[in-house]
Coordinates of C-alpha atoms in Angstrom, one line a residue:
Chain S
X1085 CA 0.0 0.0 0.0
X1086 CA 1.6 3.4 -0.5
X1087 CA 2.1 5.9 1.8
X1088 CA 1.5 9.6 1.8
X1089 CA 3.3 12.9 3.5
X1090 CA 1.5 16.3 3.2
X1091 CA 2.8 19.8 4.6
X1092 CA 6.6 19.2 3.7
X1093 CA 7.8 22.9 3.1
X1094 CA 4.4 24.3 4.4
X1095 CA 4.5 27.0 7.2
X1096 CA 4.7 25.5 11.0
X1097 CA 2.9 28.0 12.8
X1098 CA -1.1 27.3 10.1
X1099 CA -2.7 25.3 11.9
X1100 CA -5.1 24.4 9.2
X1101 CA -4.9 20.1 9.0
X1102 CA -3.1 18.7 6.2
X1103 CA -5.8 16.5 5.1
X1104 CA -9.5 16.8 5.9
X1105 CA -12.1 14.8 4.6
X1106 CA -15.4 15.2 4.4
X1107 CA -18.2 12.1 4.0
X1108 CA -16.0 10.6 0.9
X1109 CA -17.5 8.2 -1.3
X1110 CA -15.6 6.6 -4.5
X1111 CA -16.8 3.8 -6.5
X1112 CA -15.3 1.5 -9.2
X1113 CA -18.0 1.1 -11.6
X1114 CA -21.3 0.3 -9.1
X1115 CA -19.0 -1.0 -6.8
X1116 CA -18.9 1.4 -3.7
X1117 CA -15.6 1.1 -2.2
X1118 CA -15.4 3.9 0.2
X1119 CA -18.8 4.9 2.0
X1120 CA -18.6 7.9 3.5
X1121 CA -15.1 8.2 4.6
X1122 CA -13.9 11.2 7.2
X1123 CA -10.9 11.9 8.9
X1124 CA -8.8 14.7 9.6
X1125 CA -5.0 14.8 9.4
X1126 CA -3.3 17.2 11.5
X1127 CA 0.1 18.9 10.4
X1128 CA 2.8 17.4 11.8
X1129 CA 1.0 14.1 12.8
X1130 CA 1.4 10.8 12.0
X1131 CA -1.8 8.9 10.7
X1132 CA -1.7 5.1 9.9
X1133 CA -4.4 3.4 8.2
X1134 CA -5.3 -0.1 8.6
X1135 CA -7.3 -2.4 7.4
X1136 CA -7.9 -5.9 5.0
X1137 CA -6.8 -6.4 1.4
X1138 CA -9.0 -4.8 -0.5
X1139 CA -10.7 -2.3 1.7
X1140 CA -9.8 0.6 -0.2
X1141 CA -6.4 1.8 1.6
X1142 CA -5.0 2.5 -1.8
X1143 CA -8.1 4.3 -3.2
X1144 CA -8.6 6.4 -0.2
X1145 CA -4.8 7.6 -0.7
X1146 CA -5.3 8.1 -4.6
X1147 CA -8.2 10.4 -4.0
X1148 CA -5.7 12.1 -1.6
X1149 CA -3.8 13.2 -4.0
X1150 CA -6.4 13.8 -7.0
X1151 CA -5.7 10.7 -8.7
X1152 CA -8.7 9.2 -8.7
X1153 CA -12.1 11.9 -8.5
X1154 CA -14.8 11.0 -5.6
X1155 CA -18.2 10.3 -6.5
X1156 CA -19.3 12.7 -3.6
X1157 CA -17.5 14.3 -0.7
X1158 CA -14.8 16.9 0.0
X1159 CA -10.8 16.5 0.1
X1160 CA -9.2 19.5 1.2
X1161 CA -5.4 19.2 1.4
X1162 CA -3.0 21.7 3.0
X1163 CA -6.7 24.1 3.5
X1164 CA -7.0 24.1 -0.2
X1165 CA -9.9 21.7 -1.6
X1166 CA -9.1 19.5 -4.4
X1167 CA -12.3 18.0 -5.6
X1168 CA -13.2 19.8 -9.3
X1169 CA -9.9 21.7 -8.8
X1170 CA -8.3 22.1 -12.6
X1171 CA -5.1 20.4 -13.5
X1172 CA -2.7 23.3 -13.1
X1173 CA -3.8 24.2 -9.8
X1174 CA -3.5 20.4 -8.3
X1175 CA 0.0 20.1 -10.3
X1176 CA 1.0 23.1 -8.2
X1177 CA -0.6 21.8 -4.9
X1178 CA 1.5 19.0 -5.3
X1179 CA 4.4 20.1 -5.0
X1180 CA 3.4 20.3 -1.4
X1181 CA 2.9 16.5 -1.3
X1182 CA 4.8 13.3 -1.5
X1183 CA 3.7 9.8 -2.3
X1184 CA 5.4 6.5 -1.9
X1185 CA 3.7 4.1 -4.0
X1186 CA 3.6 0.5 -3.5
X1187 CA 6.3 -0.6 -6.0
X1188 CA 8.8 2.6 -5.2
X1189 CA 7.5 3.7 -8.4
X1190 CA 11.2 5.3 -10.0
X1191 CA 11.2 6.0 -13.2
X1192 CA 13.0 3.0 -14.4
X1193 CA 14.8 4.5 -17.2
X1194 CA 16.2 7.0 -15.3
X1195 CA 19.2 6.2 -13.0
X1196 CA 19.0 7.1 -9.4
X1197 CA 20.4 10.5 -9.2
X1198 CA 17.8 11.5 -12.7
X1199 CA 14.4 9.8 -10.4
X1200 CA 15.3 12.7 -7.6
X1201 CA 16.7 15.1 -9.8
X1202 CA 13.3 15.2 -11.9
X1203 CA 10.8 17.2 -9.5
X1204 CA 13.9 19.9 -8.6
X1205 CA 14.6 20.4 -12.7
X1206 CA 10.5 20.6 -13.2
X1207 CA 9.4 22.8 -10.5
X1208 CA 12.1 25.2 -9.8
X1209 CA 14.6 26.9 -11.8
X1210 CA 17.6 25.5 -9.9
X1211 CA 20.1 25.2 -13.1
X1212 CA 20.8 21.3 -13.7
X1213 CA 24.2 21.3 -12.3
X1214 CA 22.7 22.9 -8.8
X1215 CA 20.0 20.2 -9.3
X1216 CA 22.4 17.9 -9.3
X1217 CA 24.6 19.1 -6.3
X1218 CA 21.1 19.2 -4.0
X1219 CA 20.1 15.6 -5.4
X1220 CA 23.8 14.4 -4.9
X1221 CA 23.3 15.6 -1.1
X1222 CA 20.1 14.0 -0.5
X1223 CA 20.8 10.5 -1.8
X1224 CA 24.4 10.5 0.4
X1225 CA 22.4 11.1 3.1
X1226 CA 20.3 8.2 3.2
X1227 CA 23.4 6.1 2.2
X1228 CA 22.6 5.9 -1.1
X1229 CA 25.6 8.3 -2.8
X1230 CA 27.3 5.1 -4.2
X1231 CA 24.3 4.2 -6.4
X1232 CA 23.6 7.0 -8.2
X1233 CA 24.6 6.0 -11.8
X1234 CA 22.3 2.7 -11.6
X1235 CA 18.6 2.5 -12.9
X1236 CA 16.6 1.3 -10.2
X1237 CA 16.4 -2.5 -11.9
X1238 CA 19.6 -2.4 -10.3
X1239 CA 19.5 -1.8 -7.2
X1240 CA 18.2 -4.1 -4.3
X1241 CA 14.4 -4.6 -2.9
X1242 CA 15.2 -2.5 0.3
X1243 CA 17.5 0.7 -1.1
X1244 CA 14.5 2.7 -3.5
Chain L
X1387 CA -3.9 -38.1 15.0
X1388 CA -7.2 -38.2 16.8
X1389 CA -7.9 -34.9 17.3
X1390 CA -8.0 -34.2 13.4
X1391 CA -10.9 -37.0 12.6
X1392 CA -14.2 -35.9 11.7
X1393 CA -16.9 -37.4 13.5
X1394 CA -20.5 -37.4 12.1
X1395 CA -23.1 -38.0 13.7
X1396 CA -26.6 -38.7 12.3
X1397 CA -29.9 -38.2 14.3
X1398 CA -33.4 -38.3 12.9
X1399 CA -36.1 -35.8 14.7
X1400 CA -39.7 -35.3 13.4
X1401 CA -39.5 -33.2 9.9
X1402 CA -35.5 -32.8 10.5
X1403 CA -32.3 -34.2 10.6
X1404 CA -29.8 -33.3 12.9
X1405 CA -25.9 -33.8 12.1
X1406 CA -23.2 -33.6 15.0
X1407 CA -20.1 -32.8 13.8
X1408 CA -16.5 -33.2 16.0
X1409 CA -13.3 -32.8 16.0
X1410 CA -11.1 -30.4 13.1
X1411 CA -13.2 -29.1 9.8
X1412 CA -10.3 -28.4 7.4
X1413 CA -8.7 -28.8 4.3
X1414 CA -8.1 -32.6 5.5
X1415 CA -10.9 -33.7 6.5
X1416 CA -13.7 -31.1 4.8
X1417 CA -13.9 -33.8 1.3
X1418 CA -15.5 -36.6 4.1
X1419 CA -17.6 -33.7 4.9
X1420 CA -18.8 -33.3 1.1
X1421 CA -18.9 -37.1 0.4
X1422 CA -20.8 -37.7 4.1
X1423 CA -23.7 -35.1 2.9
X1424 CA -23.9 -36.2 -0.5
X1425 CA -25.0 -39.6 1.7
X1426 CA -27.6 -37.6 3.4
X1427 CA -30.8 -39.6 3.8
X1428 CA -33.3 -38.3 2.1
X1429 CA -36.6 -39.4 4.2
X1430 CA -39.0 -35.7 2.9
X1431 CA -37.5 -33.8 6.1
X1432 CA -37.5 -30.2 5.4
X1433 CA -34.8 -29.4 8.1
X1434 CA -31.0 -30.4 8.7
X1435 CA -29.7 -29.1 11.7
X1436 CA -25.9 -29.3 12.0
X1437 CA -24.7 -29.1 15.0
X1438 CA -21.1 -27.7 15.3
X1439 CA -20.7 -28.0 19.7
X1440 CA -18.0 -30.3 19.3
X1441 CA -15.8 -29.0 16.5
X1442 CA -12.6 -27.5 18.1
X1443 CA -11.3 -26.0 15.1
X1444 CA -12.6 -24.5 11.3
X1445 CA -10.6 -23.4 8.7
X1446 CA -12.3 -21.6 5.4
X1447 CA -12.1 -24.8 3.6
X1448 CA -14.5 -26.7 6.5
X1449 CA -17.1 -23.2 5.8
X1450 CA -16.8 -23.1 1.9
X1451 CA -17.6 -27.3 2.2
X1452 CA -20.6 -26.2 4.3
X1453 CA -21.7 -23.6 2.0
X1454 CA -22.0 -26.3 -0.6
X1455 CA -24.1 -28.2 1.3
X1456 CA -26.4 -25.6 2.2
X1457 CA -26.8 -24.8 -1.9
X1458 CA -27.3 -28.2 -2.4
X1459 CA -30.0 -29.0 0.2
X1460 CA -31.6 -25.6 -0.7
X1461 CA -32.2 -27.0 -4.5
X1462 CA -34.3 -29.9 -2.9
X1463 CA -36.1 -27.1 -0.8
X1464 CA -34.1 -28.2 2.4
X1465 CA -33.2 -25.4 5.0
X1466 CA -29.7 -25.9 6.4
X1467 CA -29.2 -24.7 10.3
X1468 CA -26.2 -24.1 11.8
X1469 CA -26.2 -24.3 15.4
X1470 CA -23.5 -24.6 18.9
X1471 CA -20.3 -23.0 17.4
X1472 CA -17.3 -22.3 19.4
X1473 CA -16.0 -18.7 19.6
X1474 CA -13.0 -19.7 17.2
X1475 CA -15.5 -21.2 15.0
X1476 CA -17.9 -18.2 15.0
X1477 CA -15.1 -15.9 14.1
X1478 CA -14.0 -18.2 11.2
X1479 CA -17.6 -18.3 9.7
X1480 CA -18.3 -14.2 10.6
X1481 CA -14.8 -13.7 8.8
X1482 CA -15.3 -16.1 5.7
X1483 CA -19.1 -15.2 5.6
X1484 CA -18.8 -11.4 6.1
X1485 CA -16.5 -11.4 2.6
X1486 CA -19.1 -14.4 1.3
X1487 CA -21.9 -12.3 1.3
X1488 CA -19.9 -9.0 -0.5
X1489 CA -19.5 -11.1 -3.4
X1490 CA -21.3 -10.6 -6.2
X1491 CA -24.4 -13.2 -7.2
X1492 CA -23.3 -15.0 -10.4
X1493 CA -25.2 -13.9 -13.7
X1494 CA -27.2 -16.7 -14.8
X1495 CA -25.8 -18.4 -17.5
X1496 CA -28.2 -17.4 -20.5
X1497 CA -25.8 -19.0 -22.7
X1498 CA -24.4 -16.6 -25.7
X1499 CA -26.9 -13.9 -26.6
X1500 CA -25.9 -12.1 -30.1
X1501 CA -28.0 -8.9 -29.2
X1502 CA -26.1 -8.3 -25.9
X1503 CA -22.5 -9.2 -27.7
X1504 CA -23.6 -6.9 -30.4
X1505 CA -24.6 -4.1 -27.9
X1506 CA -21.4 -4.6 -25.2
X1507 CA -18.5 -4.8 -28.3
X1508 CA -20.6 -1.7 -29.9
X1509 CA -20.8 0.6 -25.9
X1510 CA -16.6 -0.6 -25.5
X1511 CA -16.1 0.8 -28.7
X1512 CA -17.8 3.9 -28.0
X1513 CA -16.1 4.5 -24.9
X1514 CA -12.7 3.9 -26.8
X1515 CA -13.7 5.9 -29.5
X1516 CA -14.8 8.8 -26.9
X1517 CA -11.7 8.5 -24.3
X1518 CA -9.1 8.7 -27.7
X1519 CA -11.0 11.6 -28.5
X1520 CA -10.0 12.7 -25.5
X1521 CA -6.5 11.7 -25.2
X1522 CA -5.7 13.2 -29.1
X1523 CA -7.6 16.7 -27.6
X1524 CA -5.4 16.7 -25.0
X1525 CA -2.3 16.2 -27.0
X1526 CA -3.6 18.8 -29.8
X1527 CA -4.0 21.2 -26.8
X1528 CA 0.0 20.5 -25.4
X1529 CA 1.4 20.9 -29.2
X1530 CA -0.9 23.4 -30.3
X1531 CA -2.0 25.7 -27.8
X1532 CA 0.0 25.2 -24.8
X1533 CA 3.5 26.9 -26.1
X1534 CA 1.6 30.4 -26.2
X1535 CA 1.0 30.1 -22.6
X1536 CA 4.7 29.1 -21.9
X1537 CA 4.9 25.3 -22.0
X1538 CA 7.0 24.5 -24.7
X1539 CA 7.3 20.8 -25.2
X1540 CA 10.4 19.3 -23.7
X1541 CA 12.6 19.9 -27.0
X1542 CA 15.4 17.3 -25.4
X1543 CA 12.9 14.5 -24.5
X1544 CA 11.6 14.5 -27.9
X1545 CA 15.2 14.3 -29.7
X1546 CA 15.3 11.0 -27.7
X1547 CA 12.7 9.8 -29.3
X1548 CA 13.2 11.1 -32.4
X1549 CA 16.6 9.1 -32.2
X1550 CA 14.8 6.2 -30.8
X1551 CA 11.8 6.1 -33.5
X1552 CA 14.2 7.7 -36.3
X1553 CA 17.6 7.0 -36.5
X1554 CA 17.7 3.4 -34.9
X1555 CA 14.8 2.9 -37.8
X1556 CA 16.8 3.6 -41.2
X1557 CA 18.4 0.2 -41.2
X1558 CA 15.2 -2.2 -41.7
X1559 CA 13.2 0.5 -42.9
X1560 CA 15.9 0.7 -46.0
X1561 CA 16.3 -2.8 -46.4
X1562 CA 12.7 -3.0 -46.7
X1563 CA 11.7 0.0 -49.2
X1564 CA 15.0 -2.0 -51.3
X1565 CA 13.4 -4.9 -52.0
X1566 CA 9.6 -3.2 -52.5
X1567 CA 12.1 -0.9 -55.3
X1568 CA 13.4 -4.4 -56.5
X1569 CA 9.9 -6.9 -56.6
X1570 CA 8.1 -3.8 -58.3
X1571 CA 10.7 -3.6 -60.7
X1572 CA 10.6 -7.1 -61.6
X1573 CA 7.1 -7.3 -61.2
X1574 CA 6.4 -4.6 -63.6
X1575 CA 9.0 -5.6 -66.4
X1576 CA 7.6 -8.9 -66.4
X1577 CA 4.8 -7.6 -68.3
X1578 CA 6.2 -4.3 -69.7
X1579 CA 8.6 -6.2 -71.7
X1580 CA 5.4 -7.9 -73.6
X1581 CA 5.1 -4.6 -75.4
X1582 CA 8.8 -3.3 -75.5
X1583 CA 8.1 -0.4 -72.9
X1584 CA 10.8 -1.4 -70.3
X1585 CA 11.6 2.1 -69.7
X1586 CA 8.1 3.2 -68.4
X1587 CA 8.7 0.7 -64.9
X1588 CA 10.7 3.6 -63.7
X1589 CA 7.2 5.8 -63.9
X1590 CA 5.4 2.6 -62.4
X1591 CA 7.9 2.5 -59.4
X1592 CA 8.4 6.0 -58.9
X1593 CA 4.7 6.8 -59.0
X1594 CA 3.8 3.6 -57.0
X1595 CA 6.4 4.4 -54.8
X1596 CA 6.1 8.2 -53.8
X1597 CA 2.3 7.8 -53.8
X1598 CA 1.0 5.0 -51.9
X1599 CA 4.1 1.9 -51.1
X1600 CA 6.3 4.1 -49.7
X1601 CA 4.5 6.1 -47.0
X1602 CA 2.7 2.6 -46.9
X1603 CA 5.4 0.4 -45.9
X1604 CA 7.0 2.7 -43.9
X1605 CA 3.9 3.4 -41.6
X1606 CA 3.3 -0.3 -41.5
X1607 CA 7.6 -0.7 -40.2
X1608 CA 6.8 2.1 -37.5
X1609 CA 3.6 0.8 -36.4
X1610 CA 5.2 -2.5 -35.6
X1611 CA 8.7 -1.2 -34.7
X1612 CA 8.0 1.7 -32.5
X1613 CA 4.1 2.0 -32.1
X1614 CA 4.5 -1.5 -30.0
X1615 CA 7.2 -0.3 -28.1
X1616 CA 5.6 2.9 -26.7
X1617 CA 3.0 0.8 -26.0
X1618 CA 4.7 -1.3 -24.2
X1619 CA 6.6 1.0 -22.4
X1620 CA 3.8 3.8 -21.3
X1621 CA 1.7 0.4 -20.2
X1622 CA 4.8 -1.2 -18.3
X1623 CA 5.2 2.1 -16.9
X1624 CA 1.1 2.4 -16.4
X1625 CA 1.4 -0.9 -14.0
X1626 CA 4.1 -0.4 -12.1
X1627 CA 2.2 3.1 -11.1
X1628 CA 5.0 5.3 -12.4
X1629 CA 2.5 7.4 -14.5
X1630 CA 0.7 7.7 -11.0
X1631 CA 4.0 9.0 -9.5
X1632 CA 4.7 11.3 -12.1
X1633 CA 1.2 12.8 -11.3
X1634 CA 1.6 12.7 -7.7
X1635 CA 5.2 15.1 -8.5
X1636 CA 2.7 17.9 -9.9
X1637 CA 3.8 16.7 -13.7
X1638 CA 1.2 15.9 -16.6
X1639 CA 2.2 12.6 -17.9
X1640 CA 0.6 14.2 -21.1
X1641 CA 3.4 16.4 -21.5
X1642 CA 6.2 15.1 -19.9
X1643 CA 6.0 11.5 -21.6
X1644 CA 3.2 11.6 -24.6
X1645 CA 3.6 14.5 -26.3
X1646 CA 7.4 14.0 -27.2
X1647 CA 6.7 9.8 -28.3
X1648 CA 4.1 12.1 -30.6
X1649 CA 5.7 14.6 -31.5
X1650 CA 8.9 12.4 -32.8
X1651 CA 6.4 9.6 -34.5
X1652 CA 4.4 12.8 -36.3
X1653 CA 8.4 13.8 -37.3
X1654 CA 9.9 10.4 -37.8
X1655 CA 7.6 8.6 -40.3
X1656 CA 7.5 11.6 -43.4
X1657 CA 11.4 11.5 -42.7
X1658 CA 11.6 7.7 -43.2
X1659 CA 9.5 7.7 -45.8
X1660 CA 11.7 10.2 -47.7
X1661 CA 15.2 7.9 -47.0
X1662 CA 12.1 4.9 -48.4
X1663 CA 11.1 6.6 -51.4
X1664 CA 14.8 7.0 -52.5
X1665 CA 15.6 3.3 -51.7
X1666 CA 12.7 1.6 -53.4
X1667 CA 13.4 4.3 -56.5
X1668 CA 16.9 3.1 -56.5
X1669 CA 15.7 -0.5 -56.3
X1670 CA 14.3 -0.3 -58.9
X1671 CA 17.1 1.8 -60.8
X1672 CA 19.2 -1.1 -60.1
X1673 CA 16.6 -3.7 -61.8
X1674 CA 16.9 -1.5 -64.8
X1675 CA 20.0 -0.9 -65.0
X1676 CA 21.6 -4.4 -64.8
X1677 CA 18.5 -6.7 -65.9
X1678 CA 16.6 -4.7 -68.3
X1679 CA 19.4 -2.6 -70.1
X1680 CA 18.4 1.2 -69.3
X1681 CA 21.0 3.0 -68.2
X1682 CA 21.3 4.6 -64.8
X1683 CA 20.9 8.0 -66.6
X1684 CA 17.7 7.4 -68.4
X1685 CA 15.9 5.6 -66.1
X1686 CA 16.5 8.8 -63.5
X1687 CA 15.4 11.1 -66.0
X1688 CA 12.4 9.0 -67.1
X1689 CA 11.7 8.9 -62.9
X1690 CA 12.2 12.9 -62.7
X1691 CA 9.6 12.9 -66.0
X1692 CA 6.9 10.6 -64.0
X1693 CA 6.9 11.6 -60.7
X1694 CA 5.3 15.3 -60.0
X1695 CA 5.5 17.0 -57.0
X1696 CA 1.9 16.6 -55.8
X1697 CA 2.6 13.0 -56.3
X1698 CA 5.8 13.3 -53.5
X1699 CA 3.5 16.0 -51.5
X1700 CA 0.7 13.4 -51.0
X1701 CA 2.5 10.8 -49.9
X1702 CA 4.2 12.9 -47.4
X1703 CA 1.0 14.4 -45.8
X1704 CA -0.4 10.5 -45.7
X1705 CA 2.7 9.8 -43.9
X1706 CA 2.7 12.4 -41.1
X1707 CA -1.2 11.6 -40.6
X1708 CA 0.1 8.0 -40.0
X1709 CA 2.3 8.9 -37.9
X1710 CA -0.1 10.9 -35.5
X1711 CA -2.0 8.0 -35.8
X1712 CA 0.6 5.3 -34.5
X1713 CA 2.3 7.7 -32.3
X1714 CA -2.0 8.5 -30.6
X1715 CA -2.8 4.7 -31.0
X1716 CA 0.6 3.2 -28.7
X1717 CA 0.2 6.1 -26.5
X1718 CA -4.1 5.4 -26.1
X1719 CA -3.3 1.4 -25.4
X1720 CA -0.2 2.0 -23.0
X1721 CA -1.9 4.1 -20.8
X1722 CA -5.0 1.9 -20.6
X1723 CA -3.2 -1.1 -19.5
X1724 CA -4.7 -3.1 -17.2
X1725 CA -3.7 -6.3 -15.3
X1726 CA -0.2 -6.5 -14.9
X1727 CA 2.4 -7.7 -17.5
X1728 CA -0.5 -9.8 -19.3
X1729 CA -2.1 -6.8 -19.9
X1730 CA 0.8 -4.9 -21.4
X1731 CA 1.2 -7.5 -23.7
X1732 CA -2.1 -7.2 -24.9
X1733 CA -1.9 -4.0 -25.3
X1734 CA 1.1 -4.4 -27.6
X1735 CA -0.6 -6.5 -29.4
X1736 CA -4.0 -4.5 -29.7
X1737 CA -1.8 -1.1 -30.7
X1738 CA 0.0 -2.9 -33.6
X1739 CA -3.3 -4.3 -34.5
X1740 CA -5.1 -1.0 -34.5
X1741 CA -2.6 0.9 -36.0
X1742 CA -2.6 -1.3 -39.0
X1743 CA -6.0 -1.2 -39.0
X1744 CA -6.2 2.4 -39.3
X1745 CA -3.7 2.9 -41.1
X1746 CA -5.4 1.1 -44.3
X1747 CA -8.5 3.0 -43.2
X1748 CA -6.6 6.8 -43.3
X1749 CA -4.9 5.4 -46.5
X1750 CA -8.1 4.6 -48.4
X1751 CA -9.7 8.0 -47.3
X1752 CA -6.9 10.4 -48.4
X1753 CA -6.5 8.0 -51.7
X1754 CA -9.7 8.8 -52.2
X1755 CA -9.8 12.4 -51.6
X1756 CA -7.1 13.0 -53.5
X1757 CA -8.5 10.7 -56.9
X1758 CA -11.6 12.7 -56.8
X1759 CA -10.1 16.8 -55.7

């Protein structure tokens, strides 16, 4: 299942919640997976959620992040509410949100260095070689400076 | 061991049956189970009570055995009532039944109806058809429109592919067009020689050539070259949720990864079907100039004499149509994929398939709008 992080970069002292929904229902077809789903997610909180194979983990998560589009119910992220919000305005929104999906999910015909690289070349006008340097950093930090060159084929279950 | 026998007991009551079961229910012993109530008397009671009190343990296979049962005694009108379950057994049957009940009741089998094939194949090919409106909207809007608002497609992403669909493609691409220049030749002397016109299977293959086989053949070369592989790799890249990621980053998988595979298979195809045209002309050049005598000179000029410019310029716009088409049709079944790595085959599969298809289709309309303009 993958896992989300919102408010990265935001400002400490809102105290609007990261997430709040509001009475969310999605369906596949006629199938009704989530059936009036609510929660609210403070900043700076950690939220699990739990629950059987097929409950709808994922598909709570991919509405999260505007990837899939509720039959009813509100999703605000971050104060700002994403459900009917146009494609440039969620594109800018997040850039305020991670995801870790289930399989990692790297581009896998980038190398390493290229996967993290991407989001700093595309959302801010750092020029590639200060992309690079800030990318460079990151990756050494989690122990992962010797890797950089490799696709992500390459490198072991536990490293992307 | 003891403990894992089943023991069934059979008692008779007025208008029911009652069945004590003991010991383990589960994958080992849940096929005596079946066999024992396929054995069940049947006397006109309308009740069987089985009593569970004295089974210790139940796994899913002991419930799913029981749910058989139930079916079956239910088809002779027989209620089935379960009765003196342990805790662990409850939970097993709340568990197993709780995700019983969600599943959907099977459609009756009405065997194959023609009216509702007809009806499903014709709504899934509207909702295709609607959704690759869509999709080529979307990608008009990113080529088209969206560099006046300051997104200019990524220039170095589609010089990949260019490379990728392009470059790598001249080889087989050249080969072919060679010996399409070389069987049209032959072809076309064959018969030309009946009547001592030799010379004119240079207008035959140059026409033939510029007008219809080259843009042709090459389309047909990309579609099955490159068309599968973006399909292929947008639907590899579909399941393994990297388009989701990209989304997820803030970036439109329209124009980060369709629009340049577009772009460069719109740009590609005209461009091999120039380097084709040449090669099948100078197949055919060769056919005339060492099996039927012309020489290299004559033949060239007799090509230069045939071939017009509107016949070049039609082939060309037929080309770059086909290769929006291949370049829209990969894209349309690589993003769709669905089902893991069975699924991207299929797609591969369906986007050669359609491309083909549509290919001939575009083909005969433009022939035909240019016979009759």
């Amino acid at each position: 299942m993958p896992s989300i992080a919102a408010g990265a970069g935001s400002r400490p002292e809102d105290s609007t919640p990261a997430i709040v929904v509001k009475d969310l229902v999605a369906r596949y077809g006629d199938r009704e997976i989530l059936k009036g789903v609510s929660m609210i997610v403070p900043r700076h909180e950690i939220r699990v959620v739990l629950g059987p194979s097929g409950c709808g983990k994922s598909t709570l998560l991919k509405h999260l992040v505007g990837l899939l589009e509720p039959a009813s119910g509100s999703i605000q992220i971050l104060g700002q509410e994403i459900v009917g919000m146009n494609d440039e305005e969620l594109a800018q929104l997040l850039t305020e949100v991670g995801m870790l999906f289930q399989g990692s999910a790297l581009i896998q015909s980038m190398t390493l260095l290229e996967n993290v690289m991407l989001p700093l070349r595309e959302h801010t006008r750092l020029q590639i070689a200060d992309a690079e340097r800030v990318a460079r950093m990151k990756l050494t930090t989690v122990g992962l400076g010797k890797f950089l060159p490799l696709l992500p084929a390459a490198l072991s279950g536990g490293m992307p | 061991m003891p403990d894992r026998e089943l023991d069934f007991r059979i008692r008779e009551e007025p208008q029911k049956l009652v069945v004590e079961l003991g010991g383990v229910l589960d994958s080992d012993s849940a096929p005596n189970l079946a066999a024992r109530f396929a054995e069940l008397p049947k006397n006109g009671y309308r009740q069987v009570v089985l009593d569970l009190t004295r089974i210790s343990r139940i796994d899913s296979t002991g419930v799913a055995v029981i749910l058989d049962a139930r079916e079956g005694l239910a088809k002779d009108g027989v209620t089935l009532k379960l009765m003196g379950a342990i805790p662990q057994v409850r939970k097993v049957f709340s568990l197993t039944l709780a995700r019983a009940d969600e599943l959907s009741p099977e459609a009756p089998d009405r065997g194959w109806d023609p009216i509702s094939a007809a009806g499903a194949a014709i709504l899934r090919g509207w909702r295709r058809a609607g959704e690759s409106v869509h999709q080529f909207g979307e990608v008009t809007y990113w080529i088209l429109v969206a560099p006046f608002r300051g997104q200019m497609p990524r220039f170095a992403a589609t010089t990949d592919q260019v490379n990728r669909f392009g470059t790598s493609a001249i080889p087989i691409v050249g080969l072919i067009a060679l010996l399409i220049g070389l069987i049209m030749a032959m072809q076309s002397a064959h018969q030309l020689r009946q009547f001592g016109a030799v010379i004119f299977v240079a207008d035959l293959v140059g026409i033939s050539v510029c007008r219809e086989l080259g843009p042709f053949v090459t389309a047909i070369v990309v579609a099955g070259r490159s068309g599968s592989a973006v399909a292929a790799e947008l639907g590899t890249m579909t399941v393994s949720e990297e388009i989701d990621a990209l989304r997820t980053m803030g970036l439109n998988p329209m124009r980060y990864l369709v629009v340049p595979r577009i772009l460069a298979m719109t740009v590609c195809t005209p461009l091999l079907t120039i380097i084709a045209n040449l090669v099948a002309i100078t197949g055919g050049l060769l056919i005339g100039v060492f099996h039927l005598g012309i020489s290299a000179s004559a033949y060239i000029n007799q090509t230069l004499e045939a071939v017009e410019l509107s016949d070049l310029v039609t082939g060309l716009i037929k080309s770059v149509i086909f290769g929006t088409v291949i370049g829209n049709v990969g894209v349309f079944e690589g993003l769709h994929v669905r089902g893991g790595s069975e699924g991207v085959g299929q797609a591969t599969t369906q986007a050669v398939v359609s491309s083909i298809f549509l290919i001939i289709v575009t083909d005969a309309i433009f022939t035909a709008l240019f016979y009759f303009l």
